[in-house]
Tab-separated table of C-alpha atoms in Angstrom:
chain	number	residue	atom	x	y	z
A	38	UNK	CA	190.250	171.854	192.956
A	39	UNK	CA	190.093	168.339	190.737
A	40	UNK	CA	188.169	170.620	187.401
A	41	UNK	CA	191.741	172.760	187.970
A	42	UNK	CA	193.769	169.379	188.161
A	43	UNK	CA	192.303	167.470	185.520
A	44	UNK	CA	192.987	169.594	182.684
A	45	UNK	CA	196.483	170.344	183.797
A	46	UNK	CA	196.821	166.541	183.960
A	47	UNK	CA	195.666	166.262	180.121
A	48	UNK	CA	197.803	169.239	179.032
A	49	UNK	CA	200.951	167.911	180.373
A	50	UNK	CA	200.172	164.350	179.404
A	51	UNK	CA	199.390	165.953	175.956
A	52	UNK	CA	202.984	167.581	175.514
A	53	UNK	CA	204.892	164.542	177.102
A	54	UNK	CA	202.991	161.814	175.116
A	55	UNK	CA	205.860	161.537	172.319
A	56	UNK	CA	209.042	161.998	173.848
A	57	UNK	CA	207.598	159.234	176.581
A	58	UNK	CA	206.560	157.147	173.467
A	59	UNK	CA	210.118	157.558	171.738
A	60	UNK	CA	211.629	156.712	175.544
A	61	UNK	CA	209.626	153.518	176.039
A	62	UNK	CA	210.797	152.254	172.205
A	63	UNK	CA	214.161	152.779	172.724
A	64	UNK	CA	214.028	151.320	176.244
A	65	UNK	CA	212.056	148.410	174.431
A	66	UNK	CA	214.517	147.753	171.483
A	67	UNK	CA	217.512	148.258	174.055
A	68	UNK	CA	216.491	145.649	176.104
A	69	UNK	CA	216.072	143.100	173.701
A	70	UNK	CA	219.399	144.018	171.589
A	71	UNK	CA	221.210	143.611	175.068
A	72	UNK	CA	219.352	140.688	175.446
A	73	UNK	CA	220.283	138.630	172.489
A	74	UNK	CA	223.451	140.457	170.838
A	75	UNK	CA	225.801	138.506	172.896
A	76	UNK	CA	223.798	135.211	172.319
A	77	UNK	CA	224.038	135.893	168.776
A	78	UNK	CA	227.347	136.910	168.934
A	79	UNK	CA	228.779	133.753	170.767
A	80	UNK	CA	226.965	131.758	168.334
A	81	UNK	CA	228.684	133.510	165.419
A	82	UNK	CA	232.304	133.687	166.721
A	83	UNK	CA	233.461	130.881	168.548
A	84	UNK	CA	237.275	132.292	169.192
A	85	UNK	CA	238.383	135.166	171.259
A	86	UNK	CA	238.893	137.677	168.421
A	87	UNK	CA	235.946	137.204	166.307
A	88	UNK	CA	234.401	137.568	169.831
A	89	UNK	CA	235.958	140.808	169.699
A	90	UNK	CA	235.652	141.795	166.379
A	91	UNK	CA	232.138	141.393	166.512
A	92	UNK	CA	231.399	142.863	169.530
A	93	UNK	CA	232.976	146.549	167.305
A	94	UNK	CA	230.456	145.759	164.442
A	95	UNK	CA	227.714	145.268	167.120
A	96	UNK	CA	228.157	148.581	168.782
A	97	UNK	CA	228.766	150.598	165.308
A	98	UNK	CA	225.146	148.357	164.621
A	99	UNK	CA	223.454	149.984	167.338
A	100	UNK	CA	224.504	153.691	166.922
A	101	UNK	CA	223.087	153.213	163.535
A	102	UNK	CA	219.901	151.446	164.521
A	103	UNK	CA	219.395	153.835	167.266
A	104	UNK	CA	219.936	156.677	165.130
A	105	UNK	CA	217.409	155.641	162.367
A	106	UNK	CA	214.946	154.641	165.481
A	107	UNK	CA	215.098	157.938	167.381
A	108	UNK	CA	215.102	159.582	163.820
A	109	UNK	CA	211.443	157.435	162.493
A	110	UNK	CA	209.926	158.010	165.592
A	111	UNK	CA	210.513	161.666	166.090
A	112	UNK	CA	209.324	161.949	162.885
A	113	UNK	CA	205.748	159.871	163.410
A	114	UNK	CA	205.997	162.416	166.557
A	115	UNK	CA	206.084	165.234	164.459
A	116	UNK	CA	203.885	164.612	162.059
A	117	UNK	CA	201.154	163.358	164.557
A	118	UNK	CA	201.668	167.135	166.682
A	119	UNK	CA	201.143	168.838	163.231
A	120	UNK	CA	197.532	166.897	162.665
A	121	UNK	CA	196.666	167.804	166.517
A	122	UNK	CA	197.587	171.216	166.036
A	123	UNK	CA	195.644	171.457	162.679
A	124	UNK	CA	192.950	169.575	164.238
A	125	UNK	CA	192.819	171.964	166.707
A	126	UNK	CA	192.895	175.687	164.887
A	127	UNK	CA	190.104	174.158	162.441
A	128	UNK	CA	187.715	173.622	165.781
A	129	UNK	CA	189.121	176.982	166.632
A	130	UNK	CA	188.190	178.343	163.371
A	131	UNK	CA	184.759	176.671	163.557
A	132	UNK	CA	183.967	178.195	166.924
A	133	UNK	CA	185.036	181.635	166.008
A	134	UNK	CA	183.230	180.948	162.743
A	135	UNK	CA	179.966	180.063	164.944
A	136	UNK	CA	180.550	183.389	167.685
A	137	UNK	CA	180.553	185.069	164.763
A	138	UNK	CA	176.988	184.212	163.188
A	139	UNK	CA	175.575	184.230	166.252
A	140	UNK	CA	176.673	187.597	167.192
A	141	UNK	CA	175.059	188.682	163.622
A	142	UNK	CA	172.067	186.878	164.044
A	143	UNK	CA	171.595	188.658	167.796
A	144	UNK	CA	172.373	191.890	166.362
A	145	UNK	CA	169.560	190.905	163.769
A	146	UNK	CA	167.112	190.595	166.556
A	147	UNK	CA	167.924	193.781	167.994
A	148	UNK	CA	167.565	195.376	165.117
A	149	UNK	CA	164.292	193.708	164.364
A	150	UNK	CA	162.881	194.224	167.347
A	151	UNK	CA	163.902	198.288	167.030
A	152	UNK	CA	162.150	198.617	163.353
A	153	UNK	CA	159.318	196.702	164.563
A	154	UNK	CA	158.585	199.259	167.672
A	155	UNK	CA	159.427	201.938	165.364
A	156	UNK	CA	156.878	200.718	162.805
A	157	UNK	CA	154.169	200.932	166.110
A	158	UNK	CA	155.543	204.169	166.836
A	159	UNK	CA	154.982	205.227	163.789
A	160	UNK	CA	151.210	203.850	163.373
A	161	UNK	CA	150.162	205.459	166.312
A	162	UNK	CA	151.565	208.912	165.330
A	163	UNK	CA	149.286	208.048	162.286
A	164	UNK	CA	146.454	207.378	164.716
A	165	UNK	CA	147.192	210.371	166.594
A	166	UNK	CA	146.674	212.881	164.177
A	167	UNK	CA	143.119	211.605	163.518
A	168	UNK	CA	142.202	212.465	166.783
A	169	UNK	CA	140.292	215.489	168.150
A	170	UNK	CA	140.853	215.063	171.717
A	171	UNK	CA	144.098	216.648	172.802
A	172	UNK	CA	143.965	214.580	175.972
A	173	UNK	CA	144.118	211.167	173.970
A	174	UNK	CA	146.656	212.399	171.774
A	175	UNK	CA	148.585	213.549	174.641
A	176	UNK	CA	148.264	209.941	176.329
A	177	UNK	CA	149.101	208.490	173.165
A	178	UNK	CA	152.104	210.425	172.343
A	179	UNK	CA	153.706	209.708	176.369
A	180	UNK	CA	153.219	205.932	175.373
A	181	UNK	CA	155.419	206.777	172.298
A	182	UNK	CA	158.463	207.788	174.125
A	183	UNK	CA	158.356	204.966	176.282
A	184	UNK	CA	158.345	202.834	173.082
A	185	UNK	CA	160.970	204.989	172.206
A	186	UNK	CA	163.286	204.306	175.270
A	187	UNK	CA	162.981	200.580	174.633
A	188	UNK	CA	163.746	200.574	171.260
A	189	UNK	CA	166.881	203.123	171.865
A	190	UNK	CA	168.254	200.380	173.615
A	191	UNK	CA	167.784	197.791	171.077
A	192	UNK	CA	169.013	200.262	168.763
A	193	UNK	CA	172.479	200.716	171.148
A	194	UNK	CA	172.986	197.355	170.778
A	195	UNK	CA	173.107	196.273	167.209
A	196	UNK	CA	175.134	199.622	166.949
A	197	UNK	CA	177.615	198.846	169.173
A	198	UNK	CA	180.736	195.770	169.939
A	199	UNK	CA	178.172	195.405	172.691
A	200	UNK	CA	175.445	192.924	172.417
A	201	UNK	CA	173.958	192.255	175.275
A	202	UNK	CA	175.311	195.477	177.429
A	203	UNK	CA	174.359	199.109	177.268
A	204	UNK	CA	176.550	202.305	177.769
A	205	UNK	CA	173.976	204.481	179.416
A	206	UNK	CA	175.977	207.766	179.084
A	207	UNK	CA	175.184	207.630	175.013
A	208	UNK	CA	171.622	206.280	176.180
A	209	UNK	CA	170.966	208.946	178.228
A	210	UNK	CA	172.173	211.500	175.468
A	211	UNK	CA	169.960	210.182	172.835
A	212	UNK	CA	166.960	210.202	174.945
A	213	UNK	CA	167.351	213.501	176.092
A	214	UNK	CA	167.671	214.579	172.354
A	215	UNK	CA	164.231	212.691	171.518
A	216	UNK	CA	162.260	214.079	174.323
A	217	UNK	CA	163.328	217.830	174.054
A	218	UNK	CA	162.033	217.718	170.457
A	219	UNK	CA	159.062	215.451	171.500
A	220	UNK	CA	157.908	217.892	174.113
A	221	UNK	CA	159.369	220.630	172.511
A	222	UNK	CA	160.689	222.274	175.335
A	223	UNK	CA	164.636	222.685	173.764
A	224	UNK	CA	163.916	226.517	174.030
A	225	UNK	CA	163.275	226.865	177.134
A	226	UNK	CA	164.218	224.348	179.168
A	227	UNK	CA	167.820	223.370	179.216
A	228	UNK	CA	168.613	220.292	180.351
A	229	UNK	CA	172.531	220.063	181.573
A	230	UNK	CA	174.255	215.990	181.485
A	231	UNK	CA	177.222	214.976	183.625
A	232	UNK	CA	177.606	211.469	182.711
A	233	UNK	CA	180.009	208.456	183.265
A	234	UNK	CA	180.674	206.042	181.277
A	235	UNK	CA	178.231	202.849	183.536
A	236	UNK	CA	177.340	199.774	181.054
A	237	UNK	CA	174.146	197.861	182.246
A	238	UNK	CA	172.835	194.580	180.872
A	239	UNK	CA	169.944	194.459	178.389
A	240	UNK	CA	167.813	193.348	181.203
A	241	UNK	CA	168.718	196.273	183.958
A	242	UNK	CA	168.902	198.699	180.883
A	243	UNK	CA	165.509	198.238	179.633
A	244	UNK	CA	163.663	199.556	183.091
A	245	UNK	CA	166.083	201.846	183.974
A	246	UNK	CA	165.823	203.603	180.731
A	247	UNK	CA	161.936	203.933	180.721
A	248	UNK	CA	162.340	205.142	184.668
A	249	UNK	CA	164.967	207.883	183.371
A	250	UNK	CA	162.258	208.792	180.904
A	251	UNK	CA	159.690	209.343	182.768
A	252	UNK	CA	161.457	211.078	185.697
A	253	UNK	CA	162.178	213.615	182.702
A	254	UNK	CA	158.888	214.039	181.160
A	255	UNK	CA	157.230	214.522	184.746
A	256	UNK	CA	159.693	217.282	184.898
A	257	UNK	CA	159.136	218.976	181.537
A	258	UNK	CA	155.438	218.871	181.962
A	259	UNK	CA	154.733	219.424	185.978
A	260	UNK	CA	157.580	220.878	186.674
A	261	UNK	CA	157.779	224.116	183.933
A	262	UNK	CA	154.124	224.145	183.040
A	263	UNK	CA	152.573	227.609	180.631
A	264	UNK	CA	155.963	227.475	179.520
A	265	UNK	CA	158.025	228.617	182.611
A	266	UNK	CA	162.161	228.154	181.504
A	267	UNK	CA	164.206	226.754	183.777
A	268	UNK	CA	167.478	224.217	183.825
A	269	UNK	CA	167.316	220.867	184.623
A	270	UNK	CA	170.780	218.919	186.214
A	271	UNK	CA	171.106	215.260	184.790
A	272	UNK	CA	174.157	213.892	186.544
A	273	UNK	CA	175.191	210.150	186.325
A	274	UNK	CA	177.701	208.306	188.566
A	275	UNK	CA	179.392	205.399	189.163
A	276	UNK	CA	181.336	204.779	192.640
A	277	UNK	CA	184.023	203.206	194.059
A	278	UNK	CA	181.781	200.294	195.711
A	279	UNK	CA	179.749	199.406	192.598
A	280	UNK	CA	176.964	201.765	192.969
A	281	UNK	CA	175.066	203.784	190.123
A	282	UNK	CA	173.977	206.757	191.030
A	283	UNK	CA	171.407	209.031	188.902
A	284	UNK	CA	170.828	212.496	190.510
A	285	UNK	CA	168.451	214.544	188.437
A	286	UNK	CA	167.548	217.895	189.765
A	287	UNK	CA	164.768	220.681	188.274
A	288	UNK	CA	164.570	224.417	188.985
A	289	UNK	CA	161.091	224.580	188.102
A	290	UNK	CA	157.414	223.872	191.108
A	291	UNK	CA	158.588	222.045	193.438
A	292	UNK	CA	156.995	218.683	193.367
A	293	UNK	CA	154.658	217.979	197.055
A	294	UNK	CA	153.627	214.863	197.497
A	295	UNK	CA	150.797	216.306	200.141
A	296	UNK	CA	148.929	217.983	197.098
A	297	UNK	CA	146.505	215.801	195.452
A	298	UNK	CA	148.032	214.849	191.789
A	299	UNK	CA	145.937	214.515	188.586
A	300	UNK	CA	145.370	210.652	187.485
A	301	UNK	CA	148.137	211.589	184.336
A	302	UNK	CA	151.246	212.867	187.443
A	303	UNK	CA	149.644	210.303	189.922
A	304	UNK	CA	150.810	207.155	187.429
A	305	UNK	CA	153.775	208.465	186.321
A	306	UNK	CA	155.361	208.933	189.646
A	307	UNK	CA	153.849	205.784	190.206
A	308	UNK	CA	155.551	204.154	187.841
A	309	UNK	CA	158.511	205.197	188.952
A	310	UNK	CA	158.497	203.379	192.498
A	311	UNK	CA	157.320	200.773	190.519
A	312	UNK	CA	160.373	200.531	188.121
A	313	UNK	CA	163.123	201.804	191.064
A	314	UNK	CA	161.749	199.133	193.071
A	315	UNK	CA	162.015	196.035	190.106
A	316	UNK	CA	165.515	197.524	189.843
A	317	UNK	CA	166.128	196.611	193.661
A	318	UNK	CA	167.441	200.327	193.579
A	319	UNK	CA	167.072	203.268	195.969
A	320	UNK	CA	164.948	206.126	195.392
A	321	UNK	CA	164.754	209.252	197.088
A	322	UNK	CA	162.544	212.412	195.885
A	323	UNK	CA	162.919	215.870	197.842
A	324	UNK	CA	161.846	218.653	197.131
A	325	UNK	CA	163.489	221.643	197.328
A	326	UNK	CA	163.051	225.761	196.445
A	327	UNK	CA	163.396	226.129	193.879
A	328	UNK	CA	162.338	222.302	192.475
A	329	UNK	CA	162.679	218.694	193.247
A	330	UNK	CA	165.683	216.490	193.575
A	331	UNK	CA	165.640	212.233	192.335
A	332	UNK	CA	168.227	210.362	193.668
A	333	UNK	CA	168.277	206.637	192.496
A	334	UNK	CA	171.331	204.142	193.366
A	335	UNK	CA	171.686	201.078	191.689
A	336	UNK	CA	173.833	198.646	193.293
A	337	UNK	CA	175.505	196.849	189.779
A	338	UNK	CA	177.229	194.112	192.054
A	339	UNK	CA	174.127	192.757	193.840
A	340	UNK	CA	173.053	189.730	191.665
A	341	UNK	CA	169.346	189.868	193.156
A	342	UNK	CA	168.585	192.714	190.999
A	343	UNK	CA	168.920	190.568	187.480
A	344	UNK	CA	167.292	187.720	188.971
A	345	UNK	CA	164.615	189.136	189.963
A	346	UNK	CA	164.146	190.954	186.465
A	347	UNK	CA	164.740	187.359	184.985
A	348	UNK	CA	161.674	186.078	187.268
């Protein structure tokens, strides 16, 4: 309550400084001319009519010196409001001026940090086409497009007004784009988006993107193996009570956790408690004929989830 007092206290004692100066100085010069007029006065006319004659000039004296008073100090009033507001847009000016730069410079480092993964992306694409074994180059092209869904992020945000927030309905888009080329499966598996409009922070954005990733690569490669076609549902939400929800949804083998995995489908759905449960989120997996069903809610009001990311 006193930090909402104080500065209402300083605003109004701001705006009320010069018309209580230019009250006090004319309460000041009033007093005195009161005061001594009349000595003076006595002293200067010692009959009746002088007296009175005097006493006209005196009062035609004041208005004047009143006038000019009222008049000098509005003006050092004036003047002194026009410094203060000068004063004041040039530390506006500064600020903005400083918000500025330092929204460049962050978009900078976003930028940076998206050429520099893309230069390791890159190198190991080199790398990968020196290699015989289709297994490594497999491995090594899965840890590619989880490069890539970091550095679409960092990409988002030097793109867009928003620097340290990311729309994941254009996110979601672009990596969808990327991995139907990278596991070229855009012929015959269609993959079908129903997305809001939910805005993350860099923090939340980062893990949920690589989780969205990899929920969609165990799906183009377990799910439609010896390529089967199928569709795949990609539906994004965002409810009344502050909860993201991500429903993705194959038509392809069901997935069972009962039936032993290989090492490759064992760490990827792995990973994905893994990253579901940094996110503090919800995950359910069912399966279903035909397919499987991922459910993940996010709860964007509960604090716990950032902090713990931040840990």
């Amino acid at each position: 309550m006193k930090s909402r007092i104080r500065p209402f206290l300083l605003m109004v004692a701001h705006y009320l400084s010069g018309p209580v100066l230019i009250s006090i100085a004319y309460f000041i010069f009033g007093f005195f001319w009161i005061l001594f007029s009349d000595r003076i006065l006595l002293e200067l006319s010692p009959s009746s009519q002088d007296y009175i004659k005097y006493q006209t000039y005196k009062g035609w004296l004041y208005i004047v010196i009143t006038t000019i008073l009222v008049y000098a100090l509005s003006k050092v009033y004036a003047i002194h409001k026009d410094k203060s507001l000068s004063l004041s847009r040039e530390k506006e000016r500064i600020i903005s001026e400083n918000l500025r730069e330092k929204e460049t410079l962050l978009k900078e480092v976003h930028h940076r940090v998206k050429n520099n993964l893309q230069i390791m992306i890159s190198l190991i694409r080199l790398k990968r086409k020196h290699l015989s074994d289709a297994h490594d180059s497999e491995i090594l092209k899965e840890i590619t497009d989880k490069m890539h869904a970091i550095a679409l992020v960092h990409e988002m945000l030097y793109q867009e007004d928003l620097l340290s927030e990311v729309n994941m309905k254009g996110y979601i888009i672009k990596m969808i784009k990327h991995l139907e080329v990278s596991l070229e499966s855009r012929n015959r598996v269609k993959i079908h988006p129903d997305l809001m409009d939910v805005i993350l922070p860099l923090e939340i954005a980062v893990p949920y993107g690589i989780l969205i990733n990899e929920i969609i690569t165990n799906i183009l490669k377990y799910a439609f193996p010896d390529e089967l076609e199928g569709d795949i549902t990609l539906e994004l939400k965002k409810e009344d009570d502050g909860k993201a929800v991500l429903y993705i949804k194959d038509n392809g083998i069901e997935f069972e956790p009962s039936v032993s995995m290989d090492k490759e489908h064992a760490f990827g759905m792995r990973l994905i408690h893994v990253l579901a449960d940094q996110l503090n989120a919800s995950l359910h997996i069912d399966s279903e004929k035909p397919g499987t069903s991922y459910t993940l809610v996010l709860n964007l009001n509960n604090d716990s989830t950032s902090q713990r990311l931040n840990v």
